[in-house]
mmCIF file of C-alpha atoms and ligand atoms in Angstrom:
data_model
loop_
_atom_site.group_PDB
_atom_site.id
_atom_site.type_symbol
_atom_site.label_atom_id
_atom_site.label_comp_id
_atom_site.label_asym_id
_atom_site.label_seq_id
_atom_site.Cartn_x
_atom_site.Cartn_y
_atom_site.Cartn_z
ATOM 1 C CA MET G 1 0.017 -0.067 -0.056
ATOM 2 C CA SER G 2 1.257 3.465 -0.824
ATOM 3 C CA SER G 3 1.734 6.153 1.832
ATOM 4 C CA THR G 4 1.575 9.822 1.381
ATOM 5 C CA THR G 5 4.652 10.679 3.450
ATOM 6 C CA THR G 6 7.616 8.385 4.035
ATOM 7 C CA ARG G 7 11.169 8.648 5.422
ATOM 8 C CA ALA G 8 14.255 6.563 4.583
ATOM 9 C CA PHE G 9 17.607 6.347 6.223
ATOM 10 C CA ALA G 10 20.719 5.083 4.393
ATOM 11 C CA PRO G 11 24.060 4.927 6.181
ATOM 12 C CA GLY G 12 27.583 5.756 4.754
ATOM 13 C CA ARG G 13 30.176 3.019 4.629
ATOM 14 C CA VAL G 14 33.759 2.220 5.821
ATOM 15 C CA ASN G 15 35.654 -0.298 3.562
ATOM 16 C CA LEU G 16 37.791 -2.183 5.956
ATOM 17 C CA ILE G 17 39.815 -3.657 3.164
ATOM 18 C CA GLY G 18 39.313 -4.522 -0.450
ATOM 19 C CA GLU G 19 39.940 -1.444 -2.639
ATOM 20 C CA HIS G 20 39.414 -1.361 -6.414
ATOM 21 C CA THR G 21 38.283 -4.961 -6.194
ATOM 22 C CA ASP G 22 34.647 -4.571 -6.682
ATOM 23 C CA TYR G 23 34.604 -3.886 -10.526
ATOM 24 C CA ASN G 24 37.192 -6.752 -10.838
ATOM 25 C CA ASP G 25 34.889 -9.455 -9.521
ATOM 26 C CA GLY G 26 37.010 -9.662 -6.298
ATOM 27 C CA PHE G 27 36.275 -9.454 -2.579
ATOM 28 C CA ALA G 28 35.832 -6.607 -0.033
ATOM 29 C CA LEU G 29 35.135 -6.444 3.702
ATOM 30 C CA ALA G 30 33.087 -3.301 4.458
ATOM 31 C CA PHE G 31 30.492 -2.030 6.943
ATOM 32 C CA ALA G 32 27.673 0.557 7.275
ATOM 33 C CA VAL G 33 28.554 3.318 9.651
ATOM 34 C CA GLN G 34 26.131 4.894 12.192
ATOM 35 C CA GLN G 35 26.148 8.213 10.129
ATOM 36 C CA GLY G 36 23.839 8.521 7.268
ATOM 37 C CA VAL G 37 21.417 10.369 4.880
ATOM 38 C CA VAL G 38 17.788 10.852 5.618
ATOM 39 C CA VAL G 39 15.339 11.412 2.903
ATOM 40 C CA ARG G 40 11.753 12.578 3.670
ATOM 41 C CA ALA G 41 9.370 12.315 0.706
ATOM 42 C CA GLU G 42 5.749 13.436 0.494
ATOM 43 C CA SER G 43 3.237 13.010 -2.336
ATOM 44 C CA ILE G 44 2.048 16.223 -3.901
ATOM 45 C CA PRO G 45 -0.505 17.077 -6.622
ATOM 46 C CA GLY G 46 0.925 17.814 -10.152
ATOM 47 C CA GLU G 47 3.964 16.481 -12.073
ATOM 48 C CA LEU G 48 7.009 17.962 -10.458
ATOM 49 C CA ILE G 49 9.526 16.631 -7.958
ATOM 50 C CA LEU G 50 10.467 19.473 -5.639
ATOM 51 C CA ALA G 51 13.751 18.627 -3.815
ATOM 52 C CA THR G 52 15.489 20.483 -1.033
ATOM 53 C CA ALA G 53 18.978 19.657 0.394
ATOM 54 C CA LEU G 54 18.390 21.154 3.880
ATOM 55 C CA ASP G 55 22.047 21.413 4.942
ATOM 56 C CA LEU G 56 23.136 23.229 1.747
ATOM 57 C CA ASP G 57 19.863 25.371 1.778
ATOM 58 C CA GLU G 58 19.455 24.611 -1.921
ATOM 59 C CA SER G 59 16.477 23.457 -3.896
ATOM 60 C CA ASP G 60 15.510 21.831 -7.180
ATOM 61 C CA SER G 61 12.497 21.364 -9.210
ATOM 62 C CA PHE G 62 11.906 19.195 -12.333
ATOM 63 C CA PRO G 63 9.287 17.031 -14.156
ATOM 64 C CA ALA G 64 9.054 13.529 -12.680
ATOM 65 C CA ALA G 65 8.594 12.123 -16.099
ATOM 66 C CA ALA G 66 11.657 13.580 -17.765
ATOM 67 C CA PRO G 67 14.310 14.671 -15.408
ATOM 68 C CA PRO G 68 17.035 16.806 -17.276
ATOM 69 C CA SER G 69 20.740 16.303 -16.374
ATOM 70 C CA ALA G 70 22.399 18.335 -13.731
ATOM 71 C CA ALA G 71 25.479 18.481 -11.422
ATOM 72 C CA GLY G 72 26.122 17.964 -7.757
ATOM 73 C CA TRP G 73 23.484 16.775 -5.443
ATOM 74 C CA ARG G 74 20.815 17.452 -7.981
ATOM 75 C CA ALA G 75 22.209 14.789 -10.200
ATOM 76 C CA TYR G 76 21.594 12.178 -7.618
ATOM 77 C CA VAL G 77 17.868 13.096 -7.205
ATOM 78 C CA ARG G 78 17.175 13.498 -10.972
ATOM 79 C CA GLY G 79 19.097 10.322 -11.509
ATOM 80 C CA ALA G 80 17.336 8.373 -8.802
ATOM 81 C CA VAL G 81 13.925 9.457 -10.438
ATOM 82 C CA ALA G 82 15.107 8.655 -13.896
ATOM 83 C CA GLU G 83 16.621 5.310 -13.155
ATOM 84 C CA LEU G 84 13.591 4.196 -11.071
ATOM 85 C CA ARG G 85 11.428 4.944 -13.992
ATOM 86 C CA ALA G 86 13.610 3.339 -16.532
ATOM 87 C CA ALA G 87 13.499 0.122 -14.267
ATOM 88 C CA GLY G 88 9.735 0.255 -14.583
ATOM 89 C CA PHE G 89 8.920 1.724 -11.175
ATOM 90 C CA ALA G 90 6.287 4.546 -11.055
ATOM 91 C CA VAL G 91 7.538 7.820 -9.581
ATOM 92 C CA THR G 92 4.936 10.248 -8.960
ATOM 93 C CA ALA G 93 5.081 14.018 -8.008
ATOM 94 C CA ALA G 94 6.668 14.516 -4.583
ATOM 95 C CA ARG G 95 8.284 17.015 -2.245
ATOM 96 C CA VAL G 96 11.683 15.541 -1.077
ATOM 97 C CA GLU G 97 13.937 16.844 1.692
ATOM 98 C CA ILE G 98 17.449 15.647 2.177
ATOM 99 C CA ASN G 99 19.122 15.802 5.607
ATOM 100 C CA GLY G 100 21.273 13.615 7.844
ATOM 101 C CA THR G 101 24.573 13.210 9.589
ATOM 102 C CA LEU G 102 26.743 12.412 6.624
ATOM 103 C CA PRO G 103 27.841 15.542 4.698
ATOM 104 C CA MET G 104 28.650 15.105 0.997
ATOM 105 C CA GLY G 105 32.324 14.519 0.480
ATOM 106 C CA SER G 106 33.043 13.102 3.872
ATOM 107 C CA GLY G 107 34.769 10.034 2.351
ATOM 108 C CA LEU G 108 32.224 7.698 3.733
ATOM 109 C CA SER G 109 30.311 7.335 0.519
ATOM 110 C CA SER G 110 27.562 9.806 1.084
ATOM 111 C CA SER G 111 26.701 9.418 -2.540
ATOM 112 C CA ALA G 112 25.560 5.885 -2.178
ATOM 113 C CA ALA G 113 23.790 6.705 0.953
ATOM 114 C CA LEU G 114 21.935 9.516 -0.825
ATOM 115 C CA GLU G 115 21.094 7.163 -3.752
ATOM 116 C CA MET G 116 19.754 4.376 -1.590
ATOM 117 C CA ALA G 117 17.765 6.718 0.667
ATOM 118 C CA LEU G 118 16.176 8.394 -2.455
ATOM 119 C CA CYS G 119 15.350 5.180 -3.987
ATOM 120 C CA LEU G 120 13.753 3.605 -0.821
ATOM 121 C CA ALA G 121 11.734 6.718 -0.095
ATOM 122 C CA LEU G 122 10.464 7.168 -3.697
ATOM 123 C CA LEU G 123 9.604 3.418 -4.102
ATOM 124 C CA ASP G 124 7.712 3.505 -0.849
ATOM 125 C CA LEU G 125 5.744 6.545 -1.793
ATOM 126 C CA ALA G 126 4.610 5.240 -5.040
ATOM 127 C CA GLY G 127 3.824 1.885 -3.352
ATOM 128 C CA ALA G 128 5.671 0.352 -6.140
ATOM 129 C CA GLY G 129 7.391 -2.537 -4.326
ATOM 130 C CA THR G 130 11.137 -2.794 -3.745
ATOM 131 C CA PRO G 131 13.732 -4.623 -5.683
ATOM 132 C CA ASP G 132 15.958 -7.035 -3.811
ATOM 133 C CA VAL G 133 19.350 -5.840 -2.347
ATOM 134 C CA ILE G 134 21.260 -6.508 -5.489
ATOM 135 C CA GLY G 135 18.585 -4.854 -7.617
ATOM 136 C CA LEU G 136 18.716 -1.839 -5.503
ATOM 137 C CA ALA G 137 22.471 -1.662 -5.447
ATOM 138 C CA ARG G 138 22.529 -1.855 -9.296
ATOM 139 C CA LEU G 139 20.023 0.923 -9.446
ATOM 140 C CA GLY G 140 22.468 3.152 -7.445
ATOM 141 C CA GLN G 141 25.269 2.095 -9.669
ATOM 142 C CA ARG G 142 23.405 3.044 -12.772
ATOM 143 C CA ILE G 143 22.900 6.574 -11.168
ATOM 144 C CA GLU G 144 26.575 6.815 -10.728
ATOM 145 C CA HIS G 145 27.418 5.662 -14.330
ATOM 146 C CA ALA G 146 24.656 7.630 -16.116
ATOM 147 C CA TRP G 147 24.326 10.772 -14.048
ATOM 148 C CA LEU G 148 27.630 11.379 -12.497
ATOM 149 C CA GLY G 149 29.945 9.683 -14.958
ATOM 150 C CA ALA G 150 31.680 7.601 -12.413
ATOM 151 C CA GLN G 151 32.193 4.004 -13.551
ATOM 152 C CA THR G 152 31.997 2.707 -9.955
ATOM 153 C CA GLY G 153 31.306 -0.814 -8.720
ATOM 154 C CA LEU G 154 28.817 -2.144 -6.168
ATOM 155 C CA LEU G 155 30.832 -1.793 -3.024
ATOM 156 C CA ASP G 156 29.283 1.286 -1.589
ATOM 157 C CA GLN G 157 25.704 0.408 -2.322
ATOM 158 C CA LEU G 158 25.966 -3.294 -1.082
ATOM 159 C CA ALA G 159 27.753 -2.020 2.189
ATOM 160 C CA CYS G 160 25.057 0.489 2.771
ATOM 161 C CA LEU G 161 22.080 -2.009 2.286
ATOM 162 C CA ALA G 162 23.800 -5.004 3.972
ATOM 163 C CA GLY G 163 24.766 -3.070 7.206
ATOM 164 C CA ALA G 164 23.929 -4.546 10.499
ATOM 165 C CA PRO G 165 25.005 -3.313 14.078
ATOM 166 C CA GLY G 166 28.227 -5.034 15.185
ATOM 167 C CA GLU G 167 28.706 -6.567 11.823
ATOM 168 C CA ALA G 168 30.833 -6.075 8.579
ATOM 169 C CA VAL G 169 30.011 -7.906 5.383
ATOM 170 C CA LEU G 170 32.313 -9.834 3.281
ATOM 171 C CA ILE G 171 31.260 -9.251 -0.382
ATOM 172 C CA ASP G 172 32.124 -11.720 -3.173
ATOM 173 C CA PHE G 173 31.550 -9.435 -6.265
ATOM 174 C CA LEU G 174 31.676 -12.511 -8.505
ATOM 175 C CA THR G 175 28.799 -14.439 -7.084
ATOM 176 C CA LEU G 176 27.343 -11.392 -5.184
ATOM 177 C CA GLU G 177 27.272 -13.522 -2.129
ATOM 178 C CA LEU G 178 27.088 -11.489 1.163
ATOM 179 C CA THR G 179 28.482 -13.003 4.289
ATOM 180 C CA GLN G 180 27.886 -11.196 7.569
ATOM 181 C CA THR G 181 31.027 -11.093 9.766
ATOM 182 C CA PRO G 182 31.089 -9.883 13.400
ATOM 183 C CA LEU G 183 33.416 -6.828 13.560
ATOM 184 C CA GLU G 184 35.033 -7.394 16.873
ATOM 185 C CA LEU G 185 38.283 -5.375 17.486
ATOM 186 C CA PRO G 186 39.770 -6.448 20.775
ATOM 187 C CA GLU G 187 41.330 -3.387 22.396
ATOM 188 C CA CYS G 188 41.212 -1.386 19.140
ATOM 189 C CA ARG G 189 38.876 0.929 17.451
ATOM 190 C CA LEU G 190 38.628 2.310 13.935
ATOM 191 C CA VAL G 191 38.866 5.961 13.020
ATOM 192 C CA THR G 192 38.680 7.965 9.769
ATOM 193 C CA VAL G 193 40.523 11.124 9.070
ATOM 194 C CA PRO G 194 39.930 13.354 6.144
ATOM 195 C CA SER G 195 43.055 13.998 4.087
ATOM 196 C CA GLY G 196 41.909 17.466 3.207
ATOM 197 C CA SER G 197 42.516 16.799 -0.424
ATOM 198 C CA SER G 198 39.193 17.117 -2.253
ATOM 199 C CA ARG G 199 39.592 14.420 -4.855
ATOM 200 C CA VAL G 200 40.211 16.776 -7.845
ATOM 201 C CA ASN G 201 40.032 14.641 -11.079
ATOM 202 C CA ALA G 202 38.998 11.677 -8.962
ATOM 203 C CA ASP G 203 36.415 10.417 -11.447
ATOM 204 C CA SER G 204 38.614 10.586 -14.426
ATOM 205 C CA GLY G 205 41.513 8.899 -12.570
ATOM 206 C CA TYR G 206 39.057 6.210 -11.159
ATOM 207 C CA ASN G 207 37.635 5.463 -14.627
ATOM 208 C CA ARG G 208 41.114 5.159 -16.147
ATOM 209 C CA ARG G 209 42.233 2.604 -13.395
ATOM 210 C CA ARG G 210 39.100 0.691 -14.284
ATOM 211 C CA GLU G 211 39.993 0.589 -18.003
ATOM 212 C CA GLU G 212 43.476 -0.477 -17.166
ATOM 213 C CA CYS G 213 42.182 -3.507 -15.226
ATOM 214 C CA VAL G 214 39.970 -4.500 -18.036
ATOM 215 C CA GLU G 215 42.867 -4.281 -20.405
ATOM 216 C CA ALA G 216 45.089 -6.243 -18.198
ATOM 217 C CA ALA G 217 42.455 -9.037 -17.898
ATOM 218 C CA ASN G 218 41.894 -8.996 -21.721
ATOM 219 C CA ARG G 219 45.526 -9.238 -22.499
ATOM 220 C CA VAL G 220 45.984 -12.437 -20.486
ATOM 221 C CA GLY G 221 42.703 -13.852 -22.038
ATOM 222 C CA ALA G 222 40.598 -13.713 -18.813
ATOM 223 C CA GLN G 223 37.088 -12.656 -18.163
ATOM 224 C CA SER G 224 38.103 -10.507 -15.256
ATOM 225 C CA LEU G 225 41.276 -10.258 -12.840
ATOM 226 C CA ARG G 226 39.430 -12.751 -10.491
ATOM 227 C CA ASP G 227 40.671 -15.395 -12.943
ATOM 228 C CA VAL G 228 44.305 -14.040 -13.157
ATOM 229 C CA SER G 229 47.147 -15.119 -10.899
ATOM 230 C CA ILE G 230 50.479 -13.497 -10.177
ATOM 231 C CA GLN G 231 52.215 -16.035 -12.532
ATOM 232 C CA ASP G 232 50.215 -14.738 -15.444
ATOM 233 C CA LEU G 233 51.399 -11.235 -15.240
ATOM 234 C CA HIS G 234 54.803 -11.519 -16.850
ATOM 235 C CA VAL G 235 53.117 -11.251 -20.311
ATOM 236 C CA LEU G 236 51.908 -7.730 -19.433
ATOM 237 C CA PRO G 237 53.520 -4.383 -19.790
ATOM 238 C CA GLU G 238 55.019 -3.210 -16.587
ATOM 239 C CA MET G 239 52.169 -0.689 -15.693
ATOM 240 C CA LEU G 240 49.365 -3.066 -16.296
ATOM 241 C CA ALA G 241 51.104 -5.841 -14.333
ATOM 242 C CA ARG G 242 51.363 -3.515 -11.344
ATOM 243 C CA ARG G 243 47.575 -2.647 -11.565
ATOM 244 C CA ALA G 244 46.546 -6.288 -11.824
ATOM 245 C CA ARG G 245 49.030 -7.326 -9.018
ATOM 246 C CA HIS G 246 47.311 -4.852 -6.612
ATOM 247 C CA VAL G 247 43.892 -6.393 -7.395
ATOM 248 C CA ILE G 248 45.156 -9.896 -7.060
ATOM 249 C CA THR G 249 47.099 -9.344 -3.799
ATOM 250 C CA GLU G 250 44.239 -7.061 -2.415
ATOM 251 C CA ASN G 251 41.816 -9.993 -2.817
ATOM 252 C CA GLY G 252 44.185 -12.150 -0.804
ATOM 253 C CA ARG G 253 44.391 -9.658 1.793
ATOM 254 C CA VAL G 254 40.562 -9.316 2.128
ATOM 255 C CA LEU G 255 40.344 -13.040 2.810
ATOM 256 C CA GLN G 256 43.211 -12.880 5.313
ATOM 257 C CA ALA G 257 41.518 -9.913 7.068
ATOM 258 C CA ALA G 258 38.388 -12.027 7.567
ATOM 259 C CA ALA G 259 40.424 -14.702 9.193
ATOM 260 C CA SER G 260 42.353 -12.215 11.326
ATOM 261 C CA LEU G 261 39.051 -10.710 12.590
ATOM 262 C CA GLU G 262 37.811 -14.212 13.347
ATOM 263 C CA ARG G 263 40.984 -14.868 15.385
ATOM 264 C CA GLY G 264 40.857 -11.405 17.056
ATOM 265 C CA ASP G 265 44.432 -10.828 15.704
ATOM 266 C CA MET G 266 44.560 -7.076 15.604
ATOM 267 C CA GLU G 267 48.432 -6.976 14.827
ATOM 268 C CA HIS G 268 47.781 -8.970 11.616
ATOM 269 C CA LEU G 269 44.808 -6.935 10.606
ATOM 270 C CA GLY G 270 46.790 -3.740 11.033
ATOM 271 C CA LEU G 271 49.541 -5.259 8.906
ATOM 272 C CA LEU G 272 47.084 -6.057 6.234
ATOM 273 C CA LEU G 273 45.792 -2.506 6.179
ATOM 274 C CA ASP G 274 49.402 -1.129 5.916
ATOM 275 C CA LEU G 275 50.038 -3.559 2.947
ATOM 276 C CA SER G 276 46.951 -2.510 1.316
ATOM 277 C CA HIS G 277 47.933 1.123 1.425
ATOM 278 C CA ARG G 278 51.274 0.337 0.007
ATOM 279 C CA SER G 279 49.843 -1.632 -2.809
ATOM 280 C CA LEU G 280 47.301 1.154 -3.598
ATOM 281 C CA ARG G 281 50.243 3.626 -3.451
ATOM 282 C CA ASP G 282 52.858 1.874 -5.429
ATOM 283 C CA ASP G 283 51.151 -0.624 -7.738
ATOM 284 C CA PHE G 284 47.757 1.149 -8.264
ATOM 285 C CA GLU G 285 49.075 4.636 -7.948
ATOM 286 C CA VAL G 286 46.005 6.224 -6.589
ATOM 287 C CA SER G 287 47.623 8.030 -3.601
ATOM 288 C CA VAL G 288 48.347 11.742 -3.327
ATOM 289 C CA PRO G 289 50.704 13.698 -0.932
ATOM 290 C CA ALA G 290 47.875 14.798 1.512
ATOM 291 C CA VAL G 291 46.734 11.170 1.853
ATOM 292 C CA GLU G 292 50.421 10.072 2.530
ATOM 293 C CA ALA G 293 50.733 12.743 5.127
ATOM 294 C CA THR G 294 47.505 11.602 6.839
ATOM 295 C CA VAL G 295 48.629 7.996 6.798
ATOM 296 C CA ALA G 296 51.932 9.010 8.318
ATOM 297 C CA LYS G 297 50.205 11.178 11.040
ATOM 298 C CA LEU G 298 48.084 8.252 12.066
ATOM 299 C CA LYS G 299 50.961 5.870 12.272
ATOM 300 C CA ALA G 300 52.895 8.263 14.385
ATOM 301 C CA ALA G 301 49.823 8.496 16.601
ATOM 302 C CA GLY G 302 50.166 4.715 17.256
ATOM 303 C CA ALA G 303 47.858 3.295 14.530
ATOM 304 C CA VAL G 304 48.285 -0.484 14.280
ATOM 305 C CA GLY G 305 47.545 -0.066 10.526
ATOM 306 C CA ALA G 306 46.430 2.712 8.442
ATOM 307 C CA ARG G 307 45.372 3.116 4.617
ATOM 308 C CA MET G 308 43.657 5.259 2.180
ATOM 309 C CA MET G 309 40.002 4.318 1.688
ATOM 310 C CA GLY G 310 37.742 4.470 -1.319
ATOM 311 C CA GLY G 311 38.406 5.445 -4.906
ATOM 312 C CA GLY G 312 41.751 7.438 -4.217
ATOM 313 C CA PHE G 313 43.174 10.586 -5.568
ATOM 314 C CA GLY G 314 42.413 12.263 -2.166
ATOM 315 C CA GLY G 315 39.567 11.458 0.360
ATOM 316 C CA THR G 316 39.602 9.765 3.602
ATOM 317 C CA VAL G 317 42.107 7.693 5.525
ATOM 318 C CA LEU G 318 41.163 4.667 7.800
ATOM 319 C CA GLY G 319 43.162 3.938 10.870
ATOM 320 C CA LEU G 320 43.043 0.947 13.346
ATOM 321 C CA MET G 321 44.082 2.502 16.703
ATOM 322 C CA PRO G 322 44.674 0.909 20.100
ATOM 323 C CA SER G 323 41.852 1.835 22.373
ATOM 324 C CA ASP G 324 44.061 3.428 24.732
ATOM 325 C CA ALA G 325 45.849 5.716 22.189
ATOM 326 C CA PRO G 326 44.498 9.219 21.960
ATOM 327 C CA ILE G 327 43.056 9.827 18.481
ATOM 328 C CA PRO G 328 43.975 12.872 16.315
ATOM 329 C CA ALA G 329 41.701 15.871 16.699
ATOM 330 C CA GLU G 330 40.114 15.490 13.211
ATOM 331 C CA ALA G 331 39.464 11.765 13.566
ATOM 332 C CA THR G 332 35.907 10.351 13.827
ATOM 333 C CA VAL G 333 35.478 6.874 15.535
ATOM 334 C CA VAL G 334 33.442 4.650 13.293
ATOM 335 C CA SER G 335 31.470 1.477 14.118
ATOM 336 C CA PRO G 336 28.961 -0.682 12.320
ATOM 337 C CA GLY G 337 25.302 0.468 12.330
ATOM 338 C CA PRO G 338 22.054 -0.673 10.669
ATOM 339 C CA GLY G 339 21.734 -0.824 6.834
ATOM 340 C CA ALA G 340 19.344 1.312 4.914
ATOM 341 C CA HIS G 341 15.778 1.167 5.896
ATOM 342 C CA LEU G 342 12.423 2.892 5.812
ATOM 343 C CA ALA G 343 10.973 4.728 8.773
ATOM 344 C CA ARG G 344 7.236 5.044 7.830
ATOM 345 C CA LEU G 345 5.680 8.199 9.072
ATOM 346 C CA GLY G 346 2.052 7.655 8.088
ATOM 347 C CA ARG G 347 -0.528 9.960 6.643
ATOM 348 C CA ALA G 348 -0.744 12.407 9.336
ATOM 349 C CA ASP G 349 2.918 13.140 9.785
ATOM 350 C CA GLY G 350 3.944 16.782 9.220
ATOM 351 C CA GLN G 351 7.704 16.345 10.196
HETATM 352 C C1 GLA S 1 34.651 4.110 -4.846
HETATM 353 C C2 GLA S 1 33.688 3.407 -5.641
HETATM 354 C C3 GLA S 1 33.485 1.858 -5.376
HETATM 355 C C4 GLA S 1 34.953 1.210 -5.201
HETATM 356 C C5 GLA S 1 35.942 2.114 -4.385
HETATM 357 C C6 GLA S 1 37.334 1.511 -4.548
HETATM 358 O O1 GLA S 1 34.257 4.132 -3.594
HETATM 359 O O2 GLA S 1 32.481 3.917 -5.558
HETATM 360 O O3 GLA S 1 32.786 1.212 -6.225
HETATM 361 O O4 GLA S 1 35.320 0.850 -6.463
HETATM 362 O O5 GLA S 1 35.955 3.455 -4.978
HETATM 363 O O6 GLA S 1 37.421 0.387 -3.961
#
């Protein structure tokens, strides 16, 4: 049954380990954080979507039937409406308000959180039923591809949807199997620190890396880098071999990290984070000086392990800190919270 007012919450994500593996049919171990985006949507007469980003104090208005392209946060709203309709879901005129505790550009994938909250709220409003987790994640991915020009994988959306308090999720991007994994960190905690570098040219750099991975797989005659081993790399030009080596070794580190977590072995988990960072910096070449400085600062503050997180070319750094070590002033402690969900408000709600 459709409601006239609805509200959806979708969290940001931390990727513990497994970077640039999602679009290579690899593995990642990620979790939804407590912070997230809230979308409140209300049916209105007419044919328009009226959207407001409350924290930016900006608005948008466009026809639900034919959203024109746009930049920034508007692209997510217009893209969500367009992609939902393209997938066969009815989207009707609505007033949409965006709010929450996850600012855009926080490095915790506010974009996937926004996409998922928008999709859940608009689907609920139209009483159109909801696709399963994989279908919903793919919708978000199509918004990124078609409306933002970022050829991203499914990591952010799946982590956002599969979140559960106290748990991370091990994702196999080949089979799309999701395995819930308790995230217990004996005598440690995870923090994120913004590097201060705003990911200039991040999308073009990201898309280029994706192409390089496809080319590396093609040249060894494999469907994806999941089917490639270190022994195959000698046929590749040096740069492509390094790109592929990052992905292959990173997949191994994800599985080792899951085992370290199970054993409660924080030293080993920290080492894997350090090795992941080194591989992203030297083989995949997606680090920048501000990220290096942030990693060094966390290590100097006593981090058991630290690494750049997300697509690279700037962004946020993740650190595994001993619980008794003071955390740097700009750091945020992150822990697993619930996945994206609806909070129905009913017909009379005015909030
Ligand atoms: C970004 C993308 C994800 C993933 C990471 C790198 O966050 O949105 O799909 O590729 O970068 O691991």
